[in-house]
CSV table of C-alpha atoms in Angstrom, one decimal:
chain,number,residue,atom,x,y,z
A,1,UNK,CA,98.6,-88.5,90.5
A,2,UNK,CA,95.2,-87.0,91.7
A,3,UNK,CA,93.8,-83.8,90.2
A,4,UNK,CA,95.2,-80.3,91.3
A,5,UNK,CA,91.9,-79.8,93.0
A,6,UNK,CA,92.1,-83.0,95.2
A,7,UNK,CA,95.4,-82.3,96.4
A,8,UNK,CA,94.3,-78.5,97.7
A,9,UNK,CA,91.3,-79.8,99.2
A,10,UNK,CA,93.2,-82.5,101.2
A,11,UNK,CA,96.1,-80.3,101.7
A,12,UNK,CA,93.3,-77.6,103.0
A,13,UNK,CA,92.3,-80.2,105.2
A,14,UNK,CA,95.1,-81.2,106.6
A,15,UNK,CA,96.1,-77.7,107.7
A,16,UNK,CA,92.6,-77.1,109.3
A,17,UNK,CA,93.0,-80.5,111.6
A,18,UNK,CA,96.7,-79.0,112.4
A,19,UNK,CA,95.7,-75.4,113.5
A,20,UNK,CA,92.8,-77.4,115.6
A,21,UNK,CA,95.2,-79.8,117.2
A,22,UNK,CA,97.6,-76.9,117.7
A,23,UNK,CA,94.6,-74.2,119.6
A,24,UNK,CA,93.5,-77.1,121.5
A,25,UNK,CA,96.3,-78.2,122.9
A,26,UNK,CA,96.9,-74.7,124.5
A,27,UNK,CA,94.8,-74.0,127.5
A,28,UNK,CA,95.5,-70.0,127.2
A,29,UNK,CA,94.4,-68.5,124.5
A,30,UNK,CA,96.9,-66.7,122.4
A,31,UNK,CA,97.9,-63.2,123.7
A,32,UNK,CA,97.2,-59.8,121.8
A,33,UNK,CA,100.6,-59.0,119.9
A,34,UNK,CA,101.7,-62.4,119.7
A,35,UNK,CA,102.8,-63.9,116.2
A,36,UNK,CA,100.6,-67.3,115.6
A,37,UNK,CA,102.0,-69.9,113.2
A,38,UNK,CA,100.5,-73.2,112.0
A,39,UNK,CA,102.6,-76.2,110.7
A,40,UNK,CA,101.3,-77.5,107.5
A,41,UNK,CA,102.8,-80.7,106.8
A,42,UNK,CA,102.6,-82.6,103.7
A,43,UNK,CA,103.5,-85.8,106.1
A,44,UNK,CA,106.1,-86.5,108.9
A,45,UNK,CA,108.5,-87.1,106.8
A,46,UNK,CA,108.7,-84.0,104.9
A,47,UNK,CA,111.7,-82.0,103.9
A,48,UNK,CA,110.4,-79.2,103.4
A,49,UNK,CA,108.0,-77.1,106.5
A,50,UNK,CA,105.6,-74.3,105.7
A,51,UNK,CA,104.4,-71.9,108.1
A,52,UNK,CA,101.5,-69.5,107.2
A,53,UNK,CA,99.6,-67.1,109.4
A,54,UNK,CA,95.8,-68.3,110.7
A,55,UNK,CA,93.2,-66.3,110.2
A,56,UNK,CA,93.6,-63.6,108.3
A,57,UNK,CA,95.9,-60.3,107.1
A,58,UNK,CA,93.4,-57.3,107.0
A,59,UNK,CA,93.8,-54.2,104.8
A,60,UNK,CA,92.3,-51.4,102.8
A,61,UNK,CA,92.6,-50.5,98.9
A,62,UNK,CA,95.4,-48.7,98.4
A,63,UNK,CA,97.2,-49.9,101.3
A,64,UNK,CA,100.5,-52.3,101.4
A,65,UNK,CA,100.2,-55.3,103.1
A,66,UNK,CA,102.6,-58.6,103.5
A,67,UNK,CA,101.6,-62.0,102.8
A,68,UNK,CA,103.6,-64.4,105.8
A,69,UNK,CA,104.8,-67.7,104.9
A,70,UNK,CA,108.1,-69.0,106.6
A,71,UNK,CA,109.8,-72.3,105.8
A,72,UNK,CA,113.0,-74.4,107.0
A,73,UNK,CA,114.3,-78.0,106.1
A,74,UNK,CA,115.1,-80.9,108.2
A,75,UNK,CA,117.9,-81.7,107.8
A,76,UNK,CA,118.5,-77.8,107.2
A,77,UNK,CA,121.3,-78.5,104.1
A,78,UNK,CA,119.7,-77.5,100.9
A,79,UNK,CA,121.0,-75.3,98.3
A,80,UNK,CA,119.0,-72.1,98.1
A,81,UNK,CA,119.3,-71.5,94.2
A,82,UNK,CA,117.1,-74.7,94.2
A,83,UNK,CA,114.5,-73.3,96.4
A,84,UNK,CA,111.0,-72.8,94.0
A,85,UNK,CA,108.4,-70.3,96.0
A,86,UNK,CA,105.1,-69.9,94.2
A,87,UNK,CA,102.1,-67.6,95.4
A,88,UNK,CA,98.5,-68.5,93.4
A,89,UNK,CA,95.5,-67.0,94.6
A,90,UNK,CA,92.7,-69.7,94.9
A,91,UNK,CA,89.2,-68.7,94.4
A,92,UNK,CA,85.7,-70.5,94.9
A,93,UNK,CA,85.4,-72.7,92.2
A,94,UNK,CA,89.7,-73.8,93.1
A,95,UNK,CA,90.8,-72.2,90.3
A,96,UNK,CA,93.8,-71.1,90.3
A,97,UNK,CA,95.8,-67.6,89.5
A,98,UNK,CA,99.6,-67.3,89.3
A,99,UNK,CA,100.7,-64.5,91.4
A,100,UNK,CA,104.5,-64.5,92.0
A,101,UNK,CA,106.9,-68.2,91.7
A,102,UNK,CA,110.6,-67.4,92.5
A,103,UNK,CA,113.7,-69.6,91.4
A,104,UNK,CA,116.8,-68.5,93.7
A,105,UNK,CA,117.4,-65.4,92.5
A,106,UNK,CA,114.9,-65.6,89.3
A,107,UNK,CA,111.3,-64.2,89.9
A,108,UNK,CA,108.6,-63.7,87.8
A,109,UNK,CA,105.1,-61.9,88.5
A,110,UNK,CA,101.9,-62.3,87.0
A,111,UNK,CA,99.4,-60.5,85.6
A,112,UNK,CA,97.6,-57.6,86.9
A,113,UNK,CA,100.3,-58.4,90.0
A,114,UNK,CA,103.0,-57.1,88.0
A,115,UNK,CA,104.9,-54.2,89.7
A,116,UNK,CA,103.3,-54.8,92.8
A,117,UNK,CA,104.3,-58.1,94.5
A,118,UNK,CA,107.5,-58.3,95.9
A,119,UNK,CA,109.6,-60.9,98.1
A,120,UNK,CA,109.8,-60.0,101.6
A,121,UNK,CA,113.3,-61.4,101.6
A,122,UNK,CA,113.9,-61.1,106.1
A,123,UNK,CA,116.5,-63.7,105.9
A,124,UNK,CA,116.5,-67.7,105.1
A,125,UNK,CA,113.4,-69.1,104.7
A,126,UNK,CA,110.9,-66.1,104.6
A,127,UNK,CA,108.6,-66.8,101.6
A,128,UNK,CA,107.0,-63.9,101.8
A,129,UNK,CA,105.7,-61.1,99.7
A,130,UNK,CA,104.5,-57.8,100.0
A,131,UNK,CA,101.8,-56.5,97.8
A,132,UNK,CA,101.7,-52.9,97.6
A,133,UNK,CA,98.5,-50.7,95.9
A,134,UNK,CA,96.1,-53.5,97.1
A,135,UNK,CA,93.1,-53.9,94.6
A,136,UNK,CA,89.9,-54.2,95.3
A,137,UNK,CA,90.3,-58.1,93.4
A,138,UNK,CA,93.0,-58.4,95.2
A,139,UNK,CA,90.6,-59.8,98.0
A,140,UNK,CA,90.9,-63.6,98.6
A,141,UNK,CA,92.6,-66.6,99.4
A,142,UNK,CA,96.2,-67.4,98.8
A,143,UNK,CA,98.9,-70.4,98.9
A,144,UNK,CA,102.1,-70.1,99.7
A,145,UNK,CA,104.2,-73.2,97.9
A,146,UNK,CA,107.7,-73.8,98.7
A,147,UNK,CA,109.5,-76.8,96.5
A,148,UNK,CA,112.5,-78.3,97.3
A,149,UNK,CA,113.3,-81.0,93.9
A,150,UNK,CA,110.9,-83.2,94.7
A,151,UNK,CA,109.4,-82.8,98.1
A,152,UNK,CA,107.0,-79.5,98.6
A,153,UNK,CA,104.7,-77.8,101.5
A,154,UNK,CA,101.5,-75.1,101.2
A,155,UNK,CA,100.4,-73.3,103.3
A,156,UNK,CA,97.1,-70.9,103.0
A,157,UNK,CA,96.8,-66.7,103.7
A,158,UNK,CA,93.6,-65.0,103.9
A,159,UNK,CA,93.5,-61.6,102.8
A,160,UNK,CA,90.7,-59.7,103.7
A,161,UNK,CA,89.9,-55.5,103.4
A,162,UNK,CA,88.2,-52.7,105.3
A,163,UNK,CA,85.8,-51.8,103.4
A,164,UNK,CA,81.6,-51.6,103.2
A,165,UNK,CA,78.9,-53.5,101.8
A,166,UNK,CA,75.8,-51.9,99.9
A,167,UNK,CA,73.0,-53.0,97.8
A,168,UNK,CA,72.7,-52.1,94.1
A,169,UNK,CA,69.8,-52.2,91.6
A,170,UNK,CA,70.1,-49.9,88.4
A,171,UNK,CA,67.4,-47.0,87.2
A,172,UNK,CA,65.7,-50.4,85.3
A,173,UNK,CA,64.3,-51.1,88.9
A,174,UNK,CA,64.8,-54.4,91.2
A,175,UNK,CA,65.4,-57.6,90.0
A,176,UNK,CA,66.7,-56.7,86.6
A,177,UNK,CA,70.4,-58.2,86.8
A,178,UNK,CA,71.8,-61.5,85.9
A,179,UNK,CA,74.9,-62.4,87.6
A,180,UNK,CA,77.2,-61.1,84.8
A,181,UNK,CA,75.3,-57.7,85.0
A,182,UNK,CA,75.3,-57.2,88.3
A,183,UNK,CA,79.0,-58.0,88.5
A,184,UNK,CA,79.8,-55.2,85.7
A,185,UNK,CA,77.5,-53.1,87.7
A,186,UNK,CA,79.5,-53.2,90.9
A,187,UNK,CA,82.4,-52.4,88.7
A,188,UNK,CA,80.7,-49.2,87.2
A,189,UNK,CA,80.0,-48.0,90.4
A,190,UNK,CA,83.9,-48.6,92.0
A,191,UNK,CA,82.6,-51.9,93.7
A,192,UNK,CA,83.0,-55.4,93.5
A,193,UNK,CA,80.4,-58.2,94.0
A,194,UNK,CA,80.8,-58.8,97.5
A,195,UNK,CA,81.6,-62.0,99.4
A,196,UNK,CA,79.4,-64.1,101.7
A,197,UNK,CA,81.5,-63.1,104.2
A,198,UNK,CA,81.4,-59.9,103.5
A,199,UNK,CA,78.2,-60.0,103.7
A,200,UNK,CA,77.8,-61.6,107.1
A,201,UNK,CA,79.6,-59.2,108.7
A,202,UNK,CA,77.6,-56.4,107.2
A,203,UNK,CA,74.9,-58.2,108.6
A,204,UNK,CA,76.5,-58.5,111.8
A,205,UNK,CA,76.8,-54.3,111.8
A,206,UNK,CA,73.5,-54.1,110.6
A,207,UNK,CA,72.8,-54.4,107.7
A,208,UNK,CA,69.1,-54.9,106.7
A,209,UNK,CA,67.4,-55.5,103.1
A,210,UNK,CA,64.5,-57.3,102.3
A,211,UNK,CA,65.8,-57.4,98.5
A,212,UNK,CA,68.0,-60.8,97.4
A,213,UNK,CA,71.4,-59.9,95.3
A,214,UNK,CA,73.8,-61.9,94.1
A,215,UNK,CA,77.3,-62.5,95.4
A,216,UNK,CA,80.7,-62.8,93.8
A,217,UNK,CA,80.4,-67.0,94.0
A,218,UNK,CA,77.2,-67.0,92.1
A,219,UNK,CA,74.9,-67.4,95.4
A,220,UNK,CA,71.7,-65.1,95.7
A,221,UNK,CA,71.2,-63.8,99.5
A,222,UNK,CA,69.8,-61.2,101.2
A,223,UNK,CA,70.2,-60.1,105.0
A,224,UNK,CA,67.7,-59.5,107.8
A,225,UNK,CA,68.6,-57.8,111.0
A,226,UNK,CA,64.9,-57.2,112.2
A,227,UNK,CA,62.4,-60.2,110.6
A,228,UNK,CA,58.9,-59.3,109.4
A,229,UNK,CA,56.1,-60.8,107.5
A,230,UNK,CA,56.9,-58.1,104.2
A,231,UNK,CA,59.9,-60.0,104.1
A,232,UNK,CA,60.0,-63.9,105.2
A,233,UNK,CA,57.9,-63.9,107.8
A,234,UNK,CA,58.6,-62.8,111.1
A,235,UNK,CA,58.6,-65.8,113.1
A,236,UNK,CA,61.7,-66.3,111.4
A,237,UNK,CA,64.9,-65.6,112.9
A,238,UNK,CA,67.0,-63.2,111.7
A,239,UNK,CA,70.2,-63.8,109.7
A,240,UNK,CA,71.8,-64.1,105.7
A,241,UNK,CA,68.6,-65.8,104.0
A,242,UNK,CA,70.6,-67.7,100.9
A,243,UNK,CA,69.0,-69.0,97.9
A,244,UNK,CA,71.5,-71.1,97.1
A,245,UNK,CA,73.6,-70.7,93.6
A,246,UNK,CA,71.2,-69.9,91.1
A,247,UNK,CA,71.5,-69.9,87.2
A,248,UNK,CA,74.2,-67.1,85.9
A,249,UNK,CA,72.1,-66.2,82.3
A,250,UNK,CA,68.8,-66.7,83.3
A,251,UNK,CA,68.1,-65.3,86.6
A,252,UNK,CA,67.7,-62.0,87.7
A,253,UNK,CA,67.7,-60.5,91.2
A,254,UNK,CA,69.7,-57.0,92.6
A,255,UNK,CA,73.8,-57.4,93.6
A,256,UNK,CA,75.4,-56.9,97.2
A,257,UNK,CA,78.5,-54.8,96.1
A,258,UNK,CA,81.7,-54.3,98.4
A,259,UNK,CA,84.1,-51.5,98.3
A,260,UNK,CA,87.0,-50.3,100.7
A,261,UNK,CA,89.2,-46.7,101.1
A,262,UNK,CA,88.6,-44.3,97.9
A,263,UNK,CA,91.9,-42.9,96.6
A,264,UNK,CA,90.4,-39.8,96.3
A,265,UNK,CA,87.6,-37.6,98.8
A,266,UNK,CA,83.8,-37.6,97.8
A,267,UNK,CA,82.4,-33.6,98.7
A,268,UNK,CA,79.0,-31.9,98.1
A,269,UNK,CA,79.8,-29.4,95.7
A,270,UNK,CA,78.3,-26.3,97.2
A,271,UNK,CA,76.1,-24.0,94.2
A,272,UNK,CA,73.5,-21.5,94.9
A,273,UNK,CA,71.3,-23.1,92.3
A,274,UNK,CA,69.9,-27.2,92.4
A,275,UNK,CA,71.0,-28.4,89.1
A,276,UNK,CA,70.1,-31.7,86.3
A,277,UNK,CA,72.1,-34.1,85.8
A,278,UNK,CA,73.9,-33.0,82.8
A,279,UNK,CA,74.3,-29.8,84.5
A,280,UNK,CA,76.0,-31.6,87.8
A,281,UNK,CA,78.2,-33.3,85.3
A,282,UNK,CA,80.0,-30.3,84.4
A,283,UNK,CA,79.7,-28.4,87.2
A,284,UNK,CA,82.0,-31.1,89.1
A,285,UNK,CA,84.2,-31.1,85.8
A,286,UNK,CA,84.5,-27.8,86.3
A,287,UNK,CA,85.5,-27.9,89.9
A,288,UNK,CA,88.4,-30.5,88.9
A,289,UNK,CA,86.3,-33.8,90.0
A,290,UNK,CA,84.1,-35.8,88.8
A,291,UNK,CA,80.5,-36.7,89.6
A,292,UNK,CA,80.7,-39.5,92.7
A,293,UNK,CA,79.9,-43.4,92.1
A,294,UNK,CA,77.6,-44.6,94.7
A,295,UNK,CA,80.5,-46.9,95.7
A,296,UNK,CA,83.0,-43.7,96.3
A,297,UNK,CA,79.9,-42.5,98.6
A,298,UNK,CA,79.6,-45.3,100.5
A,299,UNK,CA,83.2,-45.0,101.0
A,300,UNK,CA,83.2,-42.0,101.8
A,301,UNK,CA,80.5,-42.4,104.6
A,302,UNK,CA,82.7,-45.3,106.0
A,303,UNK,CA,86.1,-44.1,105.8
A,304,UNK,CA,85.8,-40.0,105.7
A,305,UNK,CA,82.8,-40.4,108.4
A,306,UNK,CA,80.9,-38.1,105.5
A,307,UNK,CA,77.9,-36.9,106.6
A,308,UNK,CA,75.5,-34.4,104.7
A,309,UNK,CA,71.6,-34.0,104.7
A,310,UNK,CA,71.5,-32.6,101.4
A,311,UNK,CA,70.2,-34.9,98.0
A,312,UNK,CA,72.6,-35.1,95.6
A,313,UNK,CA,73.5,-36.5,92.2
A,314,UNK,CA,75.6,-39.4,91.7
A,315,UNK,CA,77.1,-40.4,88.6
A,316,UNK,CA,74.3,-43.8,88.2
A,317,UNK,CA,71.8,-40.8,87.8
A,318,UNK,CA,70.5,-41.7,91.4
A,319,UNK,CA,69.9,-39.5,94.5
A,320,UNK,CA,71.6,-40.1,98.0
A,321,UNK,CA,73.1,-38.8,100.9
A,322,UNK,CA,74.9,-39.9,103.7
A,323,UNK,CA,74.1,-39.7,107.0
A,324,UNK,CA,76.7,-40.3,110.1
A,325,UNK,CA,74.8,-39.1,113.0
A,326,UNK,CA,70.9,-39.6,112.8
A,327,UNK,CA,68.7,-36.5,113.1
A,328,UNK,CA,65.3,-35.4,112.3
A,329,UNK,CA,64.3,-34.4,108.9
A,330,UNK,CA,67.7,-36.3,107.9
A,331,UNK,CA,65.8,-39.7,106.6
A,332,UNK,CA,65.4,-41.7,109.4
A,333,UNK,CA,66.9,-43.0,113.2
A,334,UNK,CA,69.8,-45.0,111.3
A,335,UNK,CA,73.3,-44.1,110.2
A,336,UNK,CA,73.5,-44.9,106.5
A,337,UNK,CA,73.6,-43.9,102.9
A,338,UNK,CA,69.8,-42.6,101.8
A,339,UNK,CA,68.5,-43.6,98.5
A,340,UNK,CA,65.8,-41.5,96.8
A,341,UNK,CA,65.4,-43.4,93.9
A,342,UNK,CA,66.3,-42.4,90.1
A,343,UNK,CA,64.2,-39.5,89.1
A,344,UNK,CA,64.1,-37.9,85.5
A,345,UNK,CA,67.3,-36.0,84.5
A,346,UNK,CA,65.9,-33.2,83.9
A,347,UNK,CA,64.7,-32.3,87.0
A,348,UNK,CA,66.8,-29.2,88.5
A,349,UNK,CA,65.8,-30.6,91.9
A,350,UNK,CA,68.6,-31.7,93.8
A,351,UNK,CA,72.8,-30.6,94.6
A,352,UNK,CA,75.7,-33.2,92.9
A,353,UNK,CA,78.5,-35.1,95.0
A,354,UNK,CA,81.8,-35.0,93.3
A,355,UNK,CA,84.7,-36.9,93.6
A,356,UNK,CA,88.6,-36.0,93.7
A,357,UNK,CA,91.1,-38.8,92.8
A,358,UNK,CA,94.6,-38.1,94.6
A,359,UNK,CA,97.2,-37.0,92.9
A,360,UNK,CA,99.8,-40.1,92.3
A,361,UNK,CA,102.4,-40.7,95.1
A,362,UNK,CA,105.3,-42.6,95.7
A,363,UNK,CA,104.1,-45.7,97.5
A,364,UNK,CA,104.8,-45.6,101.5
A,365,UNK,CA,107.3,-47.7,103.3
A,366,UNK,CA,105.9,-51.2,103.7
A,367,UNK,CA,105.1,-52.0,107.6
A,368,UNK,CA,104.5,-55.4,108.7
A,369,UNK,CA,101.6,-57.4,109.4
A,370,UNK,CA,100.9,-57.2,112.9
A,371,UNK,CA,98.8,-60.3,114.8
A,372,UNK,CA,95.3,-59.8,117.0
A,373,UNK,CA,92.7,-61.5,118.1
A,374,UNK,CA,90.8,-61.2,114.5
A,375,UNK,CA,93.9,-61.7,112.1
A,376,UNK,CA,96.7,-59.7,111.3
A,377,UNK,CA,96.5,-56.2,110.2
A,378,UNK,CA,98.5,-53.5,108.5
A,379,UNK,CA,99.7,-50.7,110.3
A,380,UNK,CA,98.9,-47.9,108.0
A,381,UNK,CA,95.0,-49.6,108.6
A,382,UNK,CA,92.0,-47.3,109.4
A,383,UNK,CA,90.1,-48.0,112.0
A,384,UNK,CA,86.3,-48.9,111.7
A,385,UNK,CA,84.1,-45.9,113.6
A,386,UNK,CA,81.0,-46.1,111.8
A,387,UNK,CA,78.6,-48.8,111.7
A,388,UNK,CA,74.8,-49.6,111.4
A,389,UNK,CA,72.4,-50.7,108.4
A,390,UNK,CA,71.3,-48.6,105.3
């Protein structure tokens, strides 16, 4: 039998020659609305059929969000109690991570999964589950496997968030991180390690930095919207510069974080008197909060349009702002989040950002998926208004 990782990289295959065959042989492309499906087949002679949305299922943190994967049997005679559906979310390197596997009416859930994944359960042969309190890990690639004794199908579900991309170095300066540092320093500041992806469409909205960071799949790249000699020449065309995968321990360069909708609302505390840091620290204490992570403000620009031209504290010991609509004296002809740097913490200089988690509430009823032209998306989604580089 060939390795685990063989068989997903062929099955993989196979379903990206199916969906080709299947868009080509339209000569319309797929209306707005419509539900698209894709027929991974394990061979012609298979029992058992899988079918998985293209593309992708879009999201935000906090958000519900289903996972589609239908199946039926030819001949269509097959007990259900001996129906096996297993979820695993695949990353990079094909490892794999057990999400959800069901045995007629017997299910089991994994991990940090637990009391979040569900079966869909719309009728005979819908495989497919609902996650509900999406993570920021929860970002990623998924298969869908359906086993009937011994015959079996996959299909593949990307699931993909709303969400912004920032670059990070600490109070250290630039270049100070190895991968493992920058990834717990995404995580200090509500973030993850972003995605080349992720990163390509921030580049694609704007995104400019002439500094390289690491990404979640142990690459080191940077992006360039407007080339110039300060940073790899200027004859150069713009795009993601990558340095390829570089050396985890050993090297050290800044981190591309990526975070989506804050369950809670960043505000500029409003005080008669510019504070320190320790004195910021308590005064958002004070007001119920705490002080913002420069993830939770970069959320907040994105998804609260927040915009305020006033320095403040944020809880890395750094000073920013965000700005939605560009004007003078407000840092520049760009919307974005302004960094001035990490100055002593001492200095009663500057105002503090805080940030207010939600209170807990009961989960909302679970929508479904809806197709268009870029994937599916959840209905209780928030639309993008704000773009443009930092």
């Amino acid at each position: 039998m060939l390795p685990r990782h063989l068989m997903v990289f062929g099955k993989m295959l196979s379903s990206v020659l199916v969906l080709t065959s299947v868009l080509s042989a339209s000569a319309l492309p797929a209306e707005k609305g419509n539900r698209r499906v894709v027929h991974v087949l394990e061979d012609d002679t298979g029992a058992v059929i899988v079918q998985t949305a293209p593309g992708k299922v879009v999201t935000h943190r906090g958000g519900a969000i289903t996972l589609p994967c239908r199946f039926h049997h030819e001949p269509e005679n097959t007990d259900p109690a001996r129906i096996r559906i297993k979820w695993t979310k695949v990353t990079d390197a094909l490892q794999f991570d057990d999400v959800f596997v069901a045995l007629g009416k017997q299910q089991r859930v994994f991990g940090s999964y637990r009391g979040r994944v569900f079966l869909e359960q719309e009728g005979a042969g819908d495989a497919s589950v609902i996650i509900q309190n999406v993570t920021l890990e929860d970002y990623g690639r998924y298969e869908c496997e359906v086993t009937d004794d011994m015959e079996d199908d996959t299909g593949f579900v990307n699931l993909d968030l709303e969400g912004v991309v920032f670059p990070y170095y600490p109070r250290e300066g630039r270049y100070k991180l190895n991968y493992h540092q920058a990834e717990d320093a995404c995580k200090r500041q509500d973030a993850i390690l972003a995605s080349h992806s992720q990163l390509h469409k921030a580049w694609l909205d704007g995104l400019d930095w002439c500094n390289a960071g690491w990404l979640e799949d142990g690459s080191v790249q940077y992006p360039i919207s407007h080339p110039r000699d300060q940073c790899g020449r200027k004859d150069t065309p713009a795009g993601v510069r990558n340095y390829g995968y570089r050396h985890k321990e050993s090297e050290r360069y800044d981190a591309f974080c990526f975070t989506s909708k804050p369950n809670g609302k960043v505000y500029f505390l409003k005080r008669f008197k510019k504070t320190n840091y320790a004195e910021a620290m308590k005064a958002c204490i004070r007001d119920g909060s705490a002080v913002a992570k420069v993830g939770q403000l970069y959320a907040a620009w994105k998804f609260q349009l927040l915009d305020r031209c006033e320095a403040g504290w944020l809880d890395d010991g750094s000073i920013r702002y965000p700005v939605v609509n560009p004007r003078a004296r407000c840092g520049g002809p760009h919307p974005g989040v302004r960094h001035l740097g990490f100055p002593d913490k001492k200095f009663r200089l500057y105002g503090v950002y805080c940030f207010r988690k939600n209170q807990e509430e009961k989960a909302a009823p679970i929508k479904k998926a809806k197709s268009s032209a870029d994937g599916w998306k959840s209905s209780n989604s928030i639309p993008m208004n704000v773009t443009g580089g930092i």
